[in-house]
Short mmCIF file of C-alpha atoms in Angstrom, two decimals:
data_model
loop_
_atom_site.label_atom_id
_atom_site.label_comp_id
_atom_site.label_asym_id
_atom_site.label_seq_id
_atom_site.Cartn_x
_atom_site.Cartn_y
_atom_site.Cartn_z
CA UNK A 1 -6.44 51.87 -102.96
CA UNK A 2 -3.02 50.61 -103.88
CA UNK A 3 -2.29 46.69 -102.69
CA UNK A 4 1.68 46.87 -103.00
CA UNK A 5 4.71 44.55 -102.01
CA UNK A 6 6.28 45.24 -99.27
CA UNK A 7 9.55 46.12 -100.90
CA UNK A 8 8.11 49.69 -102.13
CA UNK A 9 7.43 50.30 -97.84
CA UNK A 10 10.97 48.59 -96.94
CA UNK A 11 13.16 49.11 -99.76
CA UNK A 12 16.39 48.49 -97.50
CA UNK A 13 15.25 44.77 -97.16
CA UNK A 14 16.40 44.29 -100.48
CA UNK A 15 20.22 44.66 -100.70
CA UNK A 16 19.89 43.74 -104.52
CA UNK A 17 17.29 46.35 -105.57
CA UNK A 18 17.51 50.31 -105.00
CA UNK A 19 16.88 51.30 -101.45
CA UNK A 20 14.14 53.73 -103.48
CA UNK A 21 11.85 55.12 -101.33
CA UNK A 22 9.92 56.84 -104.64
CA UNK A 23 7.13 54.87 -105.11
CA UNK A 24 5.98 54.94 -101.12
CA UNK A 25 6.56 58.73 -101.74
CA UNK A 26 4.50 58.96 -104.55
CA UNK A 27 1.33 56.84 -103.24
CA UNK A 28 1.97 59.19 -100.03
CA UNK A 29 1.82 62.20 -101.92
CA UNK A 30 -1.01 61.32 -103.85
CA UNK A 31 -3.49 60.38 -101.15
CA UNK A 32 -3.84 56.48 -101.76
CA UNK A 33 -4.83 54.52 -99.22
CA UNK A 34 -2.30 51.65 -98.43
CA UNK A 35 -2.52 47.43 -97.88
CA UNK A 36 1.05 46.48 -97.38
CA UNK A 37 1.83 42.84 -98.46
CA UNK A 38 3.58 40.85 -96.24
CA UNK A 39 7.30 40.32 -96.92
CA UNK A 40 8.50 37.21 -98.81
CA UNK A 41 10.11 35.22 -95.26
CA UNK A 42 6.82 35.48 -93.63
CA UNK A 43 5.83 32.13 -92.00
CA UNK A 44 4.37 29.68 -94.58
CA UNK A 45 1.60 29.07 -92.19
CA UNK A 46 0.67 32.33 -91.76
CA UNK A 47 0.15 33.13 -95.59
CA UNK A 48 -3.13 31.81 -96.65
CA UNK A 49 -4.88 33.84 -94.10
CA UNK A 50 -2.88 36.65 -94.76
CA UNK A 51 -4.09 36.50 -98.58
CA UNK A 52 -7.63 35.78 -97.21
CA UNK A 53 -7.77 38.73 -95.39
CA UNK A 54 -6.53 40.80 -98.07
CA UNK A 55 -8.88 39.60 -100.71
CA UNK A 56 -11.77 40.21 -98.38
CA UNK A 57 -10.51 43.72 -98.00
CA UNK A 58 -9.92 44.15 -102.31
CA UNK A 59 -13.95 42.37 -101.92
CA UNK A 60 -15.36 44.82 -99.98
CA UNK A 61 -13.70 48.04 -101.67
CA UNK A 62 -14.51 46.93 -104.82
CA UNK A 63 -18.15 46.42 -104.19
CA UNK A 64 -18.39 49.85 -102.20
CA UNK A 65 -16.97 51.38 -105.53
CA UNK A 66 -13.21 52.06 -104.58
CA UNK A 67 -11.13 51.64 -107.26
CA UNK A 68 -8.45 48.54 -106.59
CA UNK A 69 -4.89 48.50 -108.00
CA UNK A 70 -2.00 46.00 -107.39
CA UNK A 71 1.74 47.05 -107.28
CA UNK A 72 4.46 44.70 -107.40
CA UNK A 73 8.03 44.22 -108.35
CA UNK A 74 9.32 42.33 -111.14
CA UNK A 75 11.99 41.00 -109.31
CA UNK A 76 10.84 39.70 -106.32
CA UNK A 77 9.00 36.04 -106.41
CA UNK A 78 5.31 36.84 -106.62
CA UNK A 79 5.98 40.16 -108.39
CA UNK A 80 6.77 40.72 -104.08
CA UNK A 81 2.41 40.56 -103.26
CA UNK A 82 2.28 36.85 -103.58
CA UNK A 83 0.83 37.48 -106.81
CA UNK A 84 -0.07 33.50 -107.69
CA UNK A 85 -1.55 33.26 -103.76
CA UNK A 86 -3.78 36.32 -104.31
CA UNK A 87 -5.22 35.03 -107.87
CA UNK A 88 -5.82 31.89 -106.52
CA UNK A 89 -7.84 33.04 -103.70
CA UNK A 90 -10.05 36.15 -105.85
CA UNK A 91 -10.63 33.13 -108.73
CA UNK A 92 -11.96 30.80 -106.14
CA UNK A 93 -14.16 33.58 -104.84
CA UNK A 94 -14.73 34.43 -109.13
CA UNK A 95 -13.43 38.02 -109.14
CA UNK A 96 -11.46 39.68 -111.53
CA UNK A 97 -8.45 40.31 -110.58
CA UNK A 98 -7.43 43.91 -109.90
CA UNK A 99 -5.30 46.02 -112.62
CA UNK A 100 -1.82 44.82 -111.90
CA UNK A 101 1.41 47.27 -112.65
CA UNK A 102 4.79 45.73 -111.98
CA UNK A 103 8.22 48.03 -111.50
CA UNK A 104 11.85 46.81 -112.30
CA UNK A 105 14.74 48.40 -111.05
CA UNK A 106 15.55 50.38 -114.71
CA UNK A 107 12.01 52.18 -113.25
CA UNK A 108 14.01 53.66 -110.48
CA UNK A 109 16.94 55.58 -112.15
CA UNK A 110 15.40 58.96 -110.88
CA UNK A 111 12.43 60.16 -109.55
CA UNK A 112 10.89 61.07 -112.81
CA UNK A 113 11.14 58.12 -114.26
CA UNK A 114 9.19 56.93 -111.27
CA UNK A 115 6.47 58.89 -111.51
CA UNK A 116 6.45 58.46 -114.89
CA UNK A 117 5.73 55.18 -115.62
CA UNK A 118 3.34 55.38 -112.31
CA UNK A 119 1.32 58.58 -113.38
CA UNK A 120 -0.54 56.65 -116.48
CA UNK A 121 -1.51 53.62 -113.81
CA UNK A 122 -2.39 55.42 -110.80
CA UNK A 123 -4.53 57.83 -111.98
CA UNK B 1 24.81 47.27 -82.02
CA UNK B 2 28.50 46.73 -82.43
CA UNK B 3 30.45 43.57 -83.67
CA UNK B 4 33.03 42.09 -82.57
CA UNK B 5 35.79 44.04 -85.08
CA UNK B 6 33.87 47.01 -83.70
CA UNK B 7 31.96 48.39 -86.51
CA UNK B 8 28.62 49.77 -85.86
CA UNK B 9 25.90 48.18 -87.51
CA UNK B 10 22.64 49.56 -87.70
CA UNK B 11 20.08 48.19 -84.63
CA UNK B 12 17.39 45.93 -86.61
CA UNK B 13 14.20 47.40 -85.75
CA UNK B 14 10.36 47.11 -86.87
CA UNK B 15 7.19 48.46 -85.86
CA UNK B 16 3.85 47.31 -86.67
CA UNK B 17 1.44 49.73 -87.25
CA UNK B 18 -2.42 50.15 -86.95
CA UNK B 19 -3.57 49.40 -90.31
CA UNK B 20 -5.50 52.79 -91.20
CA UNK B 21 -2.05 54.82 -90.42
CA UNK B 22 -1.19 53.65 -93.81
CA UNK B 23 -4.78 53.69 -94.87
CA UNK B 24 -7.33 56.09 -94.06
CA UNK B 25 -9.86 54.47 -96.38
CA UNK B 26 -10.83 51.53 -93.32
CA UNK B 27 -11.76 54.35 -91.12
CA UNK B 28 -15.18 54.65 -90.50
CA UNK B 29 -17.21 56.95 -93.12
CA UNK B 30 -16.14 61.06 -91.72
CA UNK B 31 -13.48 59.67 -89.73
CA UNK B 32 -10.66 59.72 -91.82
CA UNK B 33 -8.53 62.68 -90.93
CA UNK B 34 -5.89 62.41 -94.21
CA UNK B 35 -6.71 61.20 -97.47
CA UNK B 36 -4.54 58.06 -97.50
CA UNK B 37 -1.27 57.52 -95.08
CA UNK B 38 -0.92 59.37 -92.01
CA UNK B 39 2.33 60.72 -93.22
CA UNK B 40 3.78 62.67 -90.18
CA UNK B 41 3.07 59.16 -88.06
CA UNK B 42 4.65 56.82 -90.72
CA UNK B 43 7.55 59.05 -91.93
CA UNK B 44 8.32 59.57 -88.61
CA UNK B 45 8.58 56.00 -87.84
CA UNK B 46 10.68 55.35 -90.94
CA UNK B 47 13.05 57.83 -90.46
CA UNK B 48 14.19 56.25 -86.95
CA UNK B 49 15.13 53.61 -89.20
CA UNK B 50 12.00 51.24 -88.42
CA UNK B 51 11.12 48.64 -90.78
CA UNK B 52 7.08 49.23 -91.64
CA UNK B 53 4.54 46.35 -90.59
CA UNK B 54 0.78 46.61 -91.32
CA UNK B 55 -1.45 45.46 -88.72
CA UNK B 56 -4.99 43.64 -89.80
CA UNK B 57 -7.99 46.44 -89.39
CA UNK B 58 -10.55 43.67 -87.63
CA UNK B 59 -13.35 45.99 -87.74
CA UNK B 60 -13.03 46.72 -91.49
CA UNK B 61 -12.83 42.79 -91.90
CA UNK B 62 -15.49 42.08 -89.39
CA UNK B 63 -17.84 45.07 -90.53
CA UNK B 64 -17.02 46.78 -93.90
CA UNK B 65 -16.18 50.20 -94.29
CA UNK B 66 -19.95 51.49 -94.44
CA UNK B 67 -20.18 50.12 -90.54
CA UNK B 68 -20.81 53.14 -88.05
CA UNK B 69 -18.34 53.81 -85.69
CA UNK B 70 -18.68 51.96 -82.01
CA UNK B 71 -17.34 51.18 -78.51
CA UNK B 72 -15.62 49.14 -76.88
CA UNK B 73 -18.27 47.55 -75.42
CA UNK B 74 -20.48 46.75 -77.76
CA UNK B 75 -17.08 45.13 -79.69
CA UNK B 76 -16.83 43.34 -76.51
CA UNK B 77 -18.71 40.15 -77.58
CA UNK B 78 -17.50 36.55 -78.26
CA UNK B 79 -18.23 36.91 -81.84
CA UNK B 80 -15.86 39.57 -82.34
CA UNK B 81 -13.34 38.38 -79.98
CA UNK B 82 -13.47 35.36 -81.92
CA UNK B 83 -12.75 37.00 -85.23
CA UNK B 84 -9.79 39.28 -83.68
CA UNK B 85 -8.42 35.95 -82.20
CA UNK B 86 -8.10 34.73 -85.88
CA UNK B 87 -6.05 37.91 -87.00
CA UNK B 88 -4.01 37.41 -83.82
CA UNK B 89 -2.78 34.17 -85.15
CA UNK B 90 -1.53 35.22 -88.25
CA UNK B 91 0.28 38.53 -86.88
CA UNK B 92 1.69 36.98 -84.15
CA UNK B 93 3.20 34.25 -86.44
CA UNK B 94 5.11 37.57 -88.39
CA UNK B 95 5.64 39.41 -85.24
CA UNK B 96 7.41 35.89 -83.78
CA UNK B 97 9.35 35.63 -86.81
CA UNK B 98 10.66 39.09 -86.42
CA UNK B 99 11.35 37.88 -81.88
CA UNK B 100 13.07 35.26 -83.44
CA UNK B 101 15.23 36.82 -85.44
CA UNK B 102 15.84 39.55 -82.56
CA UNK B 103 14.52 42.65 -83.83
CA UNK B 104 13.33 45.68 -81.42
CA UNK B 105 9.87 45.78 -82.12
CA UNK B 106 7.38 47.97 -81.53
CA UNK B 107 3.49 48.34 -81.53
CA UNK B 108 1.74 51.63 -82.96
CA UNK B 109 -2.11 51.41 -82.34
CA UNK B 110 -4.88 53.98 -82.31
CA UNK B 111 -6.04 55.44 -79.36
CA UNK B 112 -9.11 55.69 -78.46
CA UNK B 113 -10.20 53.30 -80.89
CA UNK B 114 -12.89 50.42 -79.39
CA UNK B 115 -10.48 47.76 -81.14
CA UNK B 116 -7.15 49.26 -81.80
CA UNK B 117 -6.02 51.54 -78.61
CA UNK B 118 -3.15 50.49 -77.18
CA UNK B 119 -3.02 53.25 -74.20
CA UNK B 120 -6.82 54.40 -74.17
CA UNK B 121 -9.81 53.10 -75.56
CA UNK B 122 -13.44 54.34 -76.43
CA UNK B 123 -16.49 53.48 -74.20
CA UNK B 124 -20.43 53.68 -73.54
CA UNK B 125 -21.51 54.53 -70.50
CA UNK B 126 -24.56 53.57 -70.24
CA UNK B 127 -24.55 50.54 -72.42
CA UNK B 128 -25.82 51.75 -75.82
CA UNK B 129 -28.16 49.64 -78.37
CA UNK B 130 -30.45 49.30 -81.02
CA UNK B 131 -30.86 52.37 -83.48
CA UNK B 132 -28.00 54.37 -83.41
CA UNK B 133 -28.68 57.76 -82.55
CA UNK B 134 -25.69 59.15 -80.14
CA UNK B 135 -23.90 62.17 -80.15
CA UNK B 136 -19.96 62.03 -81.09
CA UNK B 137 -19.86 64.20 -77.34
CA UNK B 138 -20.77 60.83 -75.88
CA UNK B 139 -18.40 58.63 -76.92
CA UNK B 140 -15.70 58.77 -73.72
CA UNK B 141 -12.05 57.96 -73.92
CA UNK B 142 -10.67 55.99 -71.36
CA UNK B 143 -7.71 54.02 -70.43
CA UNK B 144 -7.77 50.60 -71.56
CA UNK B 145 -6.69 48.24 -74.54
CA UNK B 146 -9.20 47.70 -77.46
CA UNK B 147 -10.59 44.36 -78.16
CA UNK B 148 -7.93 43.58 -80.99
CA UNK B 149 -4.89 44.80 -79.16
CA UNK B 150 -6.38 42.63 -76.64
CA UNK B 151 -6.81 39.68 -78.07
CA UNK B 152 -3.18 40.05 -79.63
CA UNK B 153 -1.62 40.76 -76.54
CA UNK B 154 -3.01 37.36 -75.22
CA UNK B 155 -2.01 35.33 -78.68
CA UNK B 156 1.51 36.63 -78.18
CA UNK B 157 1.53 35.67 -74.61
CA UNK B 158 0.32 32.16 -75.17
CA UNK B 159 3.77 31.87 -77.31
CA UNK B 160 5.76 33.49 -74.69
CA UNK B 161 6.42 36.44 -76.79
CA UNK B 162 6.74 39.55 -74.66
CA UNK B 163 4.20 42.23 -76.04
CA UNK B 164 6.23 45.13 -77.89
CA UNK B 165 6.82 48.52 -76.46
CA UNK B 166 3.96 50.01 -77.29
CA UNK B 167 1.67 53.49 -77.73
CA UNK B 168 -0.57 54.52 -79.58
CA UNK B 169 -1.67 57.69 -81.89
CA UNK B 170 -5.07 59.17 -80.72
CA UNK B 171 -6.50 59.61 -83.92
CA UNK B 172 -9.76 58.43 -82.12
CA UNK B 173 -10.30 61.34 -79.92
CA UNK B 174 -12.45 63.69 -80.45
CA UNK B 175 -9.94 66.50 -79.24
CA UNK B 176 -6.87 65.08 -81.37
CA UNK B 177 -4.24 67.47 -81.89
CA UNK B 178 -1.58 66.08 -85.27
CA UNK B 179 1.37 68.33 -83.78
CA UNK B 180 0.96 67.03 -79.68
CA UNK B 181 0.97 63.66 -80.95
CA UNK B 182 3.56 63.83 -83.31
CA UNK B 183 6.24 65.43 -80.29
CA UNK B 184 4.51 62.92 -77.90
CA UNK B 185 5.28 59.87 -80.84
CA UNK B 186 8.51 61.44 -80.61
CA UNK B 187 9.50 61.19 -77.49
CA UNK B 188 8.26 57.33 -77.07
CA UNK B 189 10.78 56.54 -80.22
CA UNK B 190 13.54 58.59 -78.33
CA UNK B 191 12.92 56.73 -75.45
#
């Protein structure tokens, strides 16, 4: 299970990072389940539950023995999954909080490179 | 869209999707029919230029993923009404943002699912209860919204948000065929 920022579903939201569509492509490929972050203008309102919801979900895989990874984006406030929301709420509930990997643009200069540097995390 | 210098600019566009097209793992336990994304559903949506929004799963947030699968009646209960109203909030707050800011949207569900069919639903007929010992022949598809497209299609209309254009993959039913619904997906994006 991969929890990753939006910008890796919706890359052409992001006029100042590559409109990559690699790392989607490569979670696709290798048969990982999905929870898409919401984007960074959601409503402020709407966030806490949002990151509520999500950490019940990380919860429950984690206790039924699926392994848990985060994916953000270095650029992107929040590393792009609300990153300082989502520890707050899984240290309140005292979990650990899931191996993180974060991605800068350099990462996308061709699809090896990608998959390089997500190969050692991912699997 | 054009402007007023006459350029073309592309249409802004975004379709929320029923969370287990991106991630087969909330399914219920044999259920899942891919490993992870339902790829020829979600690249199909992308490539019609579609931005990619995840809807909640309510029954893998009301039940776990070790729940057994259901119907729409037995879903049909204030308690899980109550929960799906919650995750309405919260998704129609993103879904008015994107109303706001004028975007087509549109809404893929699952049909035949007790919570997430948009065009068809799943049902008990009789009323089933207690120890759970039915046969996957006996769960009927009908037509009908499940509880959680329900209960969002009422959130949204409390705001006066028009409910997207919407249908809905049958990844539900028991005779569901990846190529039909991929032409039939098809031709409600073309449409």
């Amino acid at each position: 299970m991969v929890v990753m920022a939006d910008y890796f579903m919706n890359p052409q939201q992001y006029k100042r990072l590559p409109p990559s569509q690699q790392v989607y492509d490569y979670l696709r490929d290798s048969g990982y389940g999905i929870i898409k972050m919401p984007p960074l203008g959601t409503p402020k309102r709407a966030v806490p539950a949002w990151i509520s919801s999500t950490v019940d979900q990380i919860q429950e895989y984690g206790n039924r023995g699926f392994t848990v990874l985060l994916l953000g984006m270095n650029s992107i406030p929040g590393k792009g999954i609300w990153l300082t929301e989502l520890k707050k709420e899984l240290t309140k509930r005292r979990m650990n909080v899931p191996p993180l990997k974060t991605l800068s643009s350099s990462d996308f200069k061709s699809p090896d490179s990608t998959r390089k540097c997500l190969t050692g995390f991912l699997s | 869209m054009k402007t007023g210098r006459g350029s073309s600019v592309a249409k802004k566009r975004v379709a929320f999707v029923a969370h287990c097209l991106l991630n087969q793992n909330a399914k219920v336990a044999e259920f899942a029919r891919l490993p992870g994304v339902v790829t020829p559903v979600v690249d199909l949506i992308k490539s019609r230029g579609y931005l990619i929004e995840q809807l909640p799963c309510p029954e893998l947030l009301f039940n776990g993923i070790t729940r057994w699968w259901t119907t729409r009646e037995i879903y049909d209960n204030p308690g899980y009404r109550k929960h799906c109203r919650s995750l309405a909030k919260f998704t129609a707050d993103v879904i008015e943002k994107y109303h706001k800011e004028r975007y087509e949207i549109i809404l893929i569900g699952l049909d035949g699912s007790p919570s997430s069919g948009v065009r068809f639903t799943g049902t008990s007929d009789p009323i089933w209860g207690g120890r759970p010992n039915a046969k996957i022949e006996e769960y009927k598809i009908v037509p009908g919204r499940g509880i959680w497209i329900d209960e969002l299609a009422k959130e949204l209309e409390l705001r006066g948000i028009p409910f997207p254009k919407a249908s809905g993959v049958p990844m539900d039913s028991p005779d569901f065929d990846m190529t039909k619904s991929v032409a039939e997906l098809t031709a409600f994006l073309s449409g």
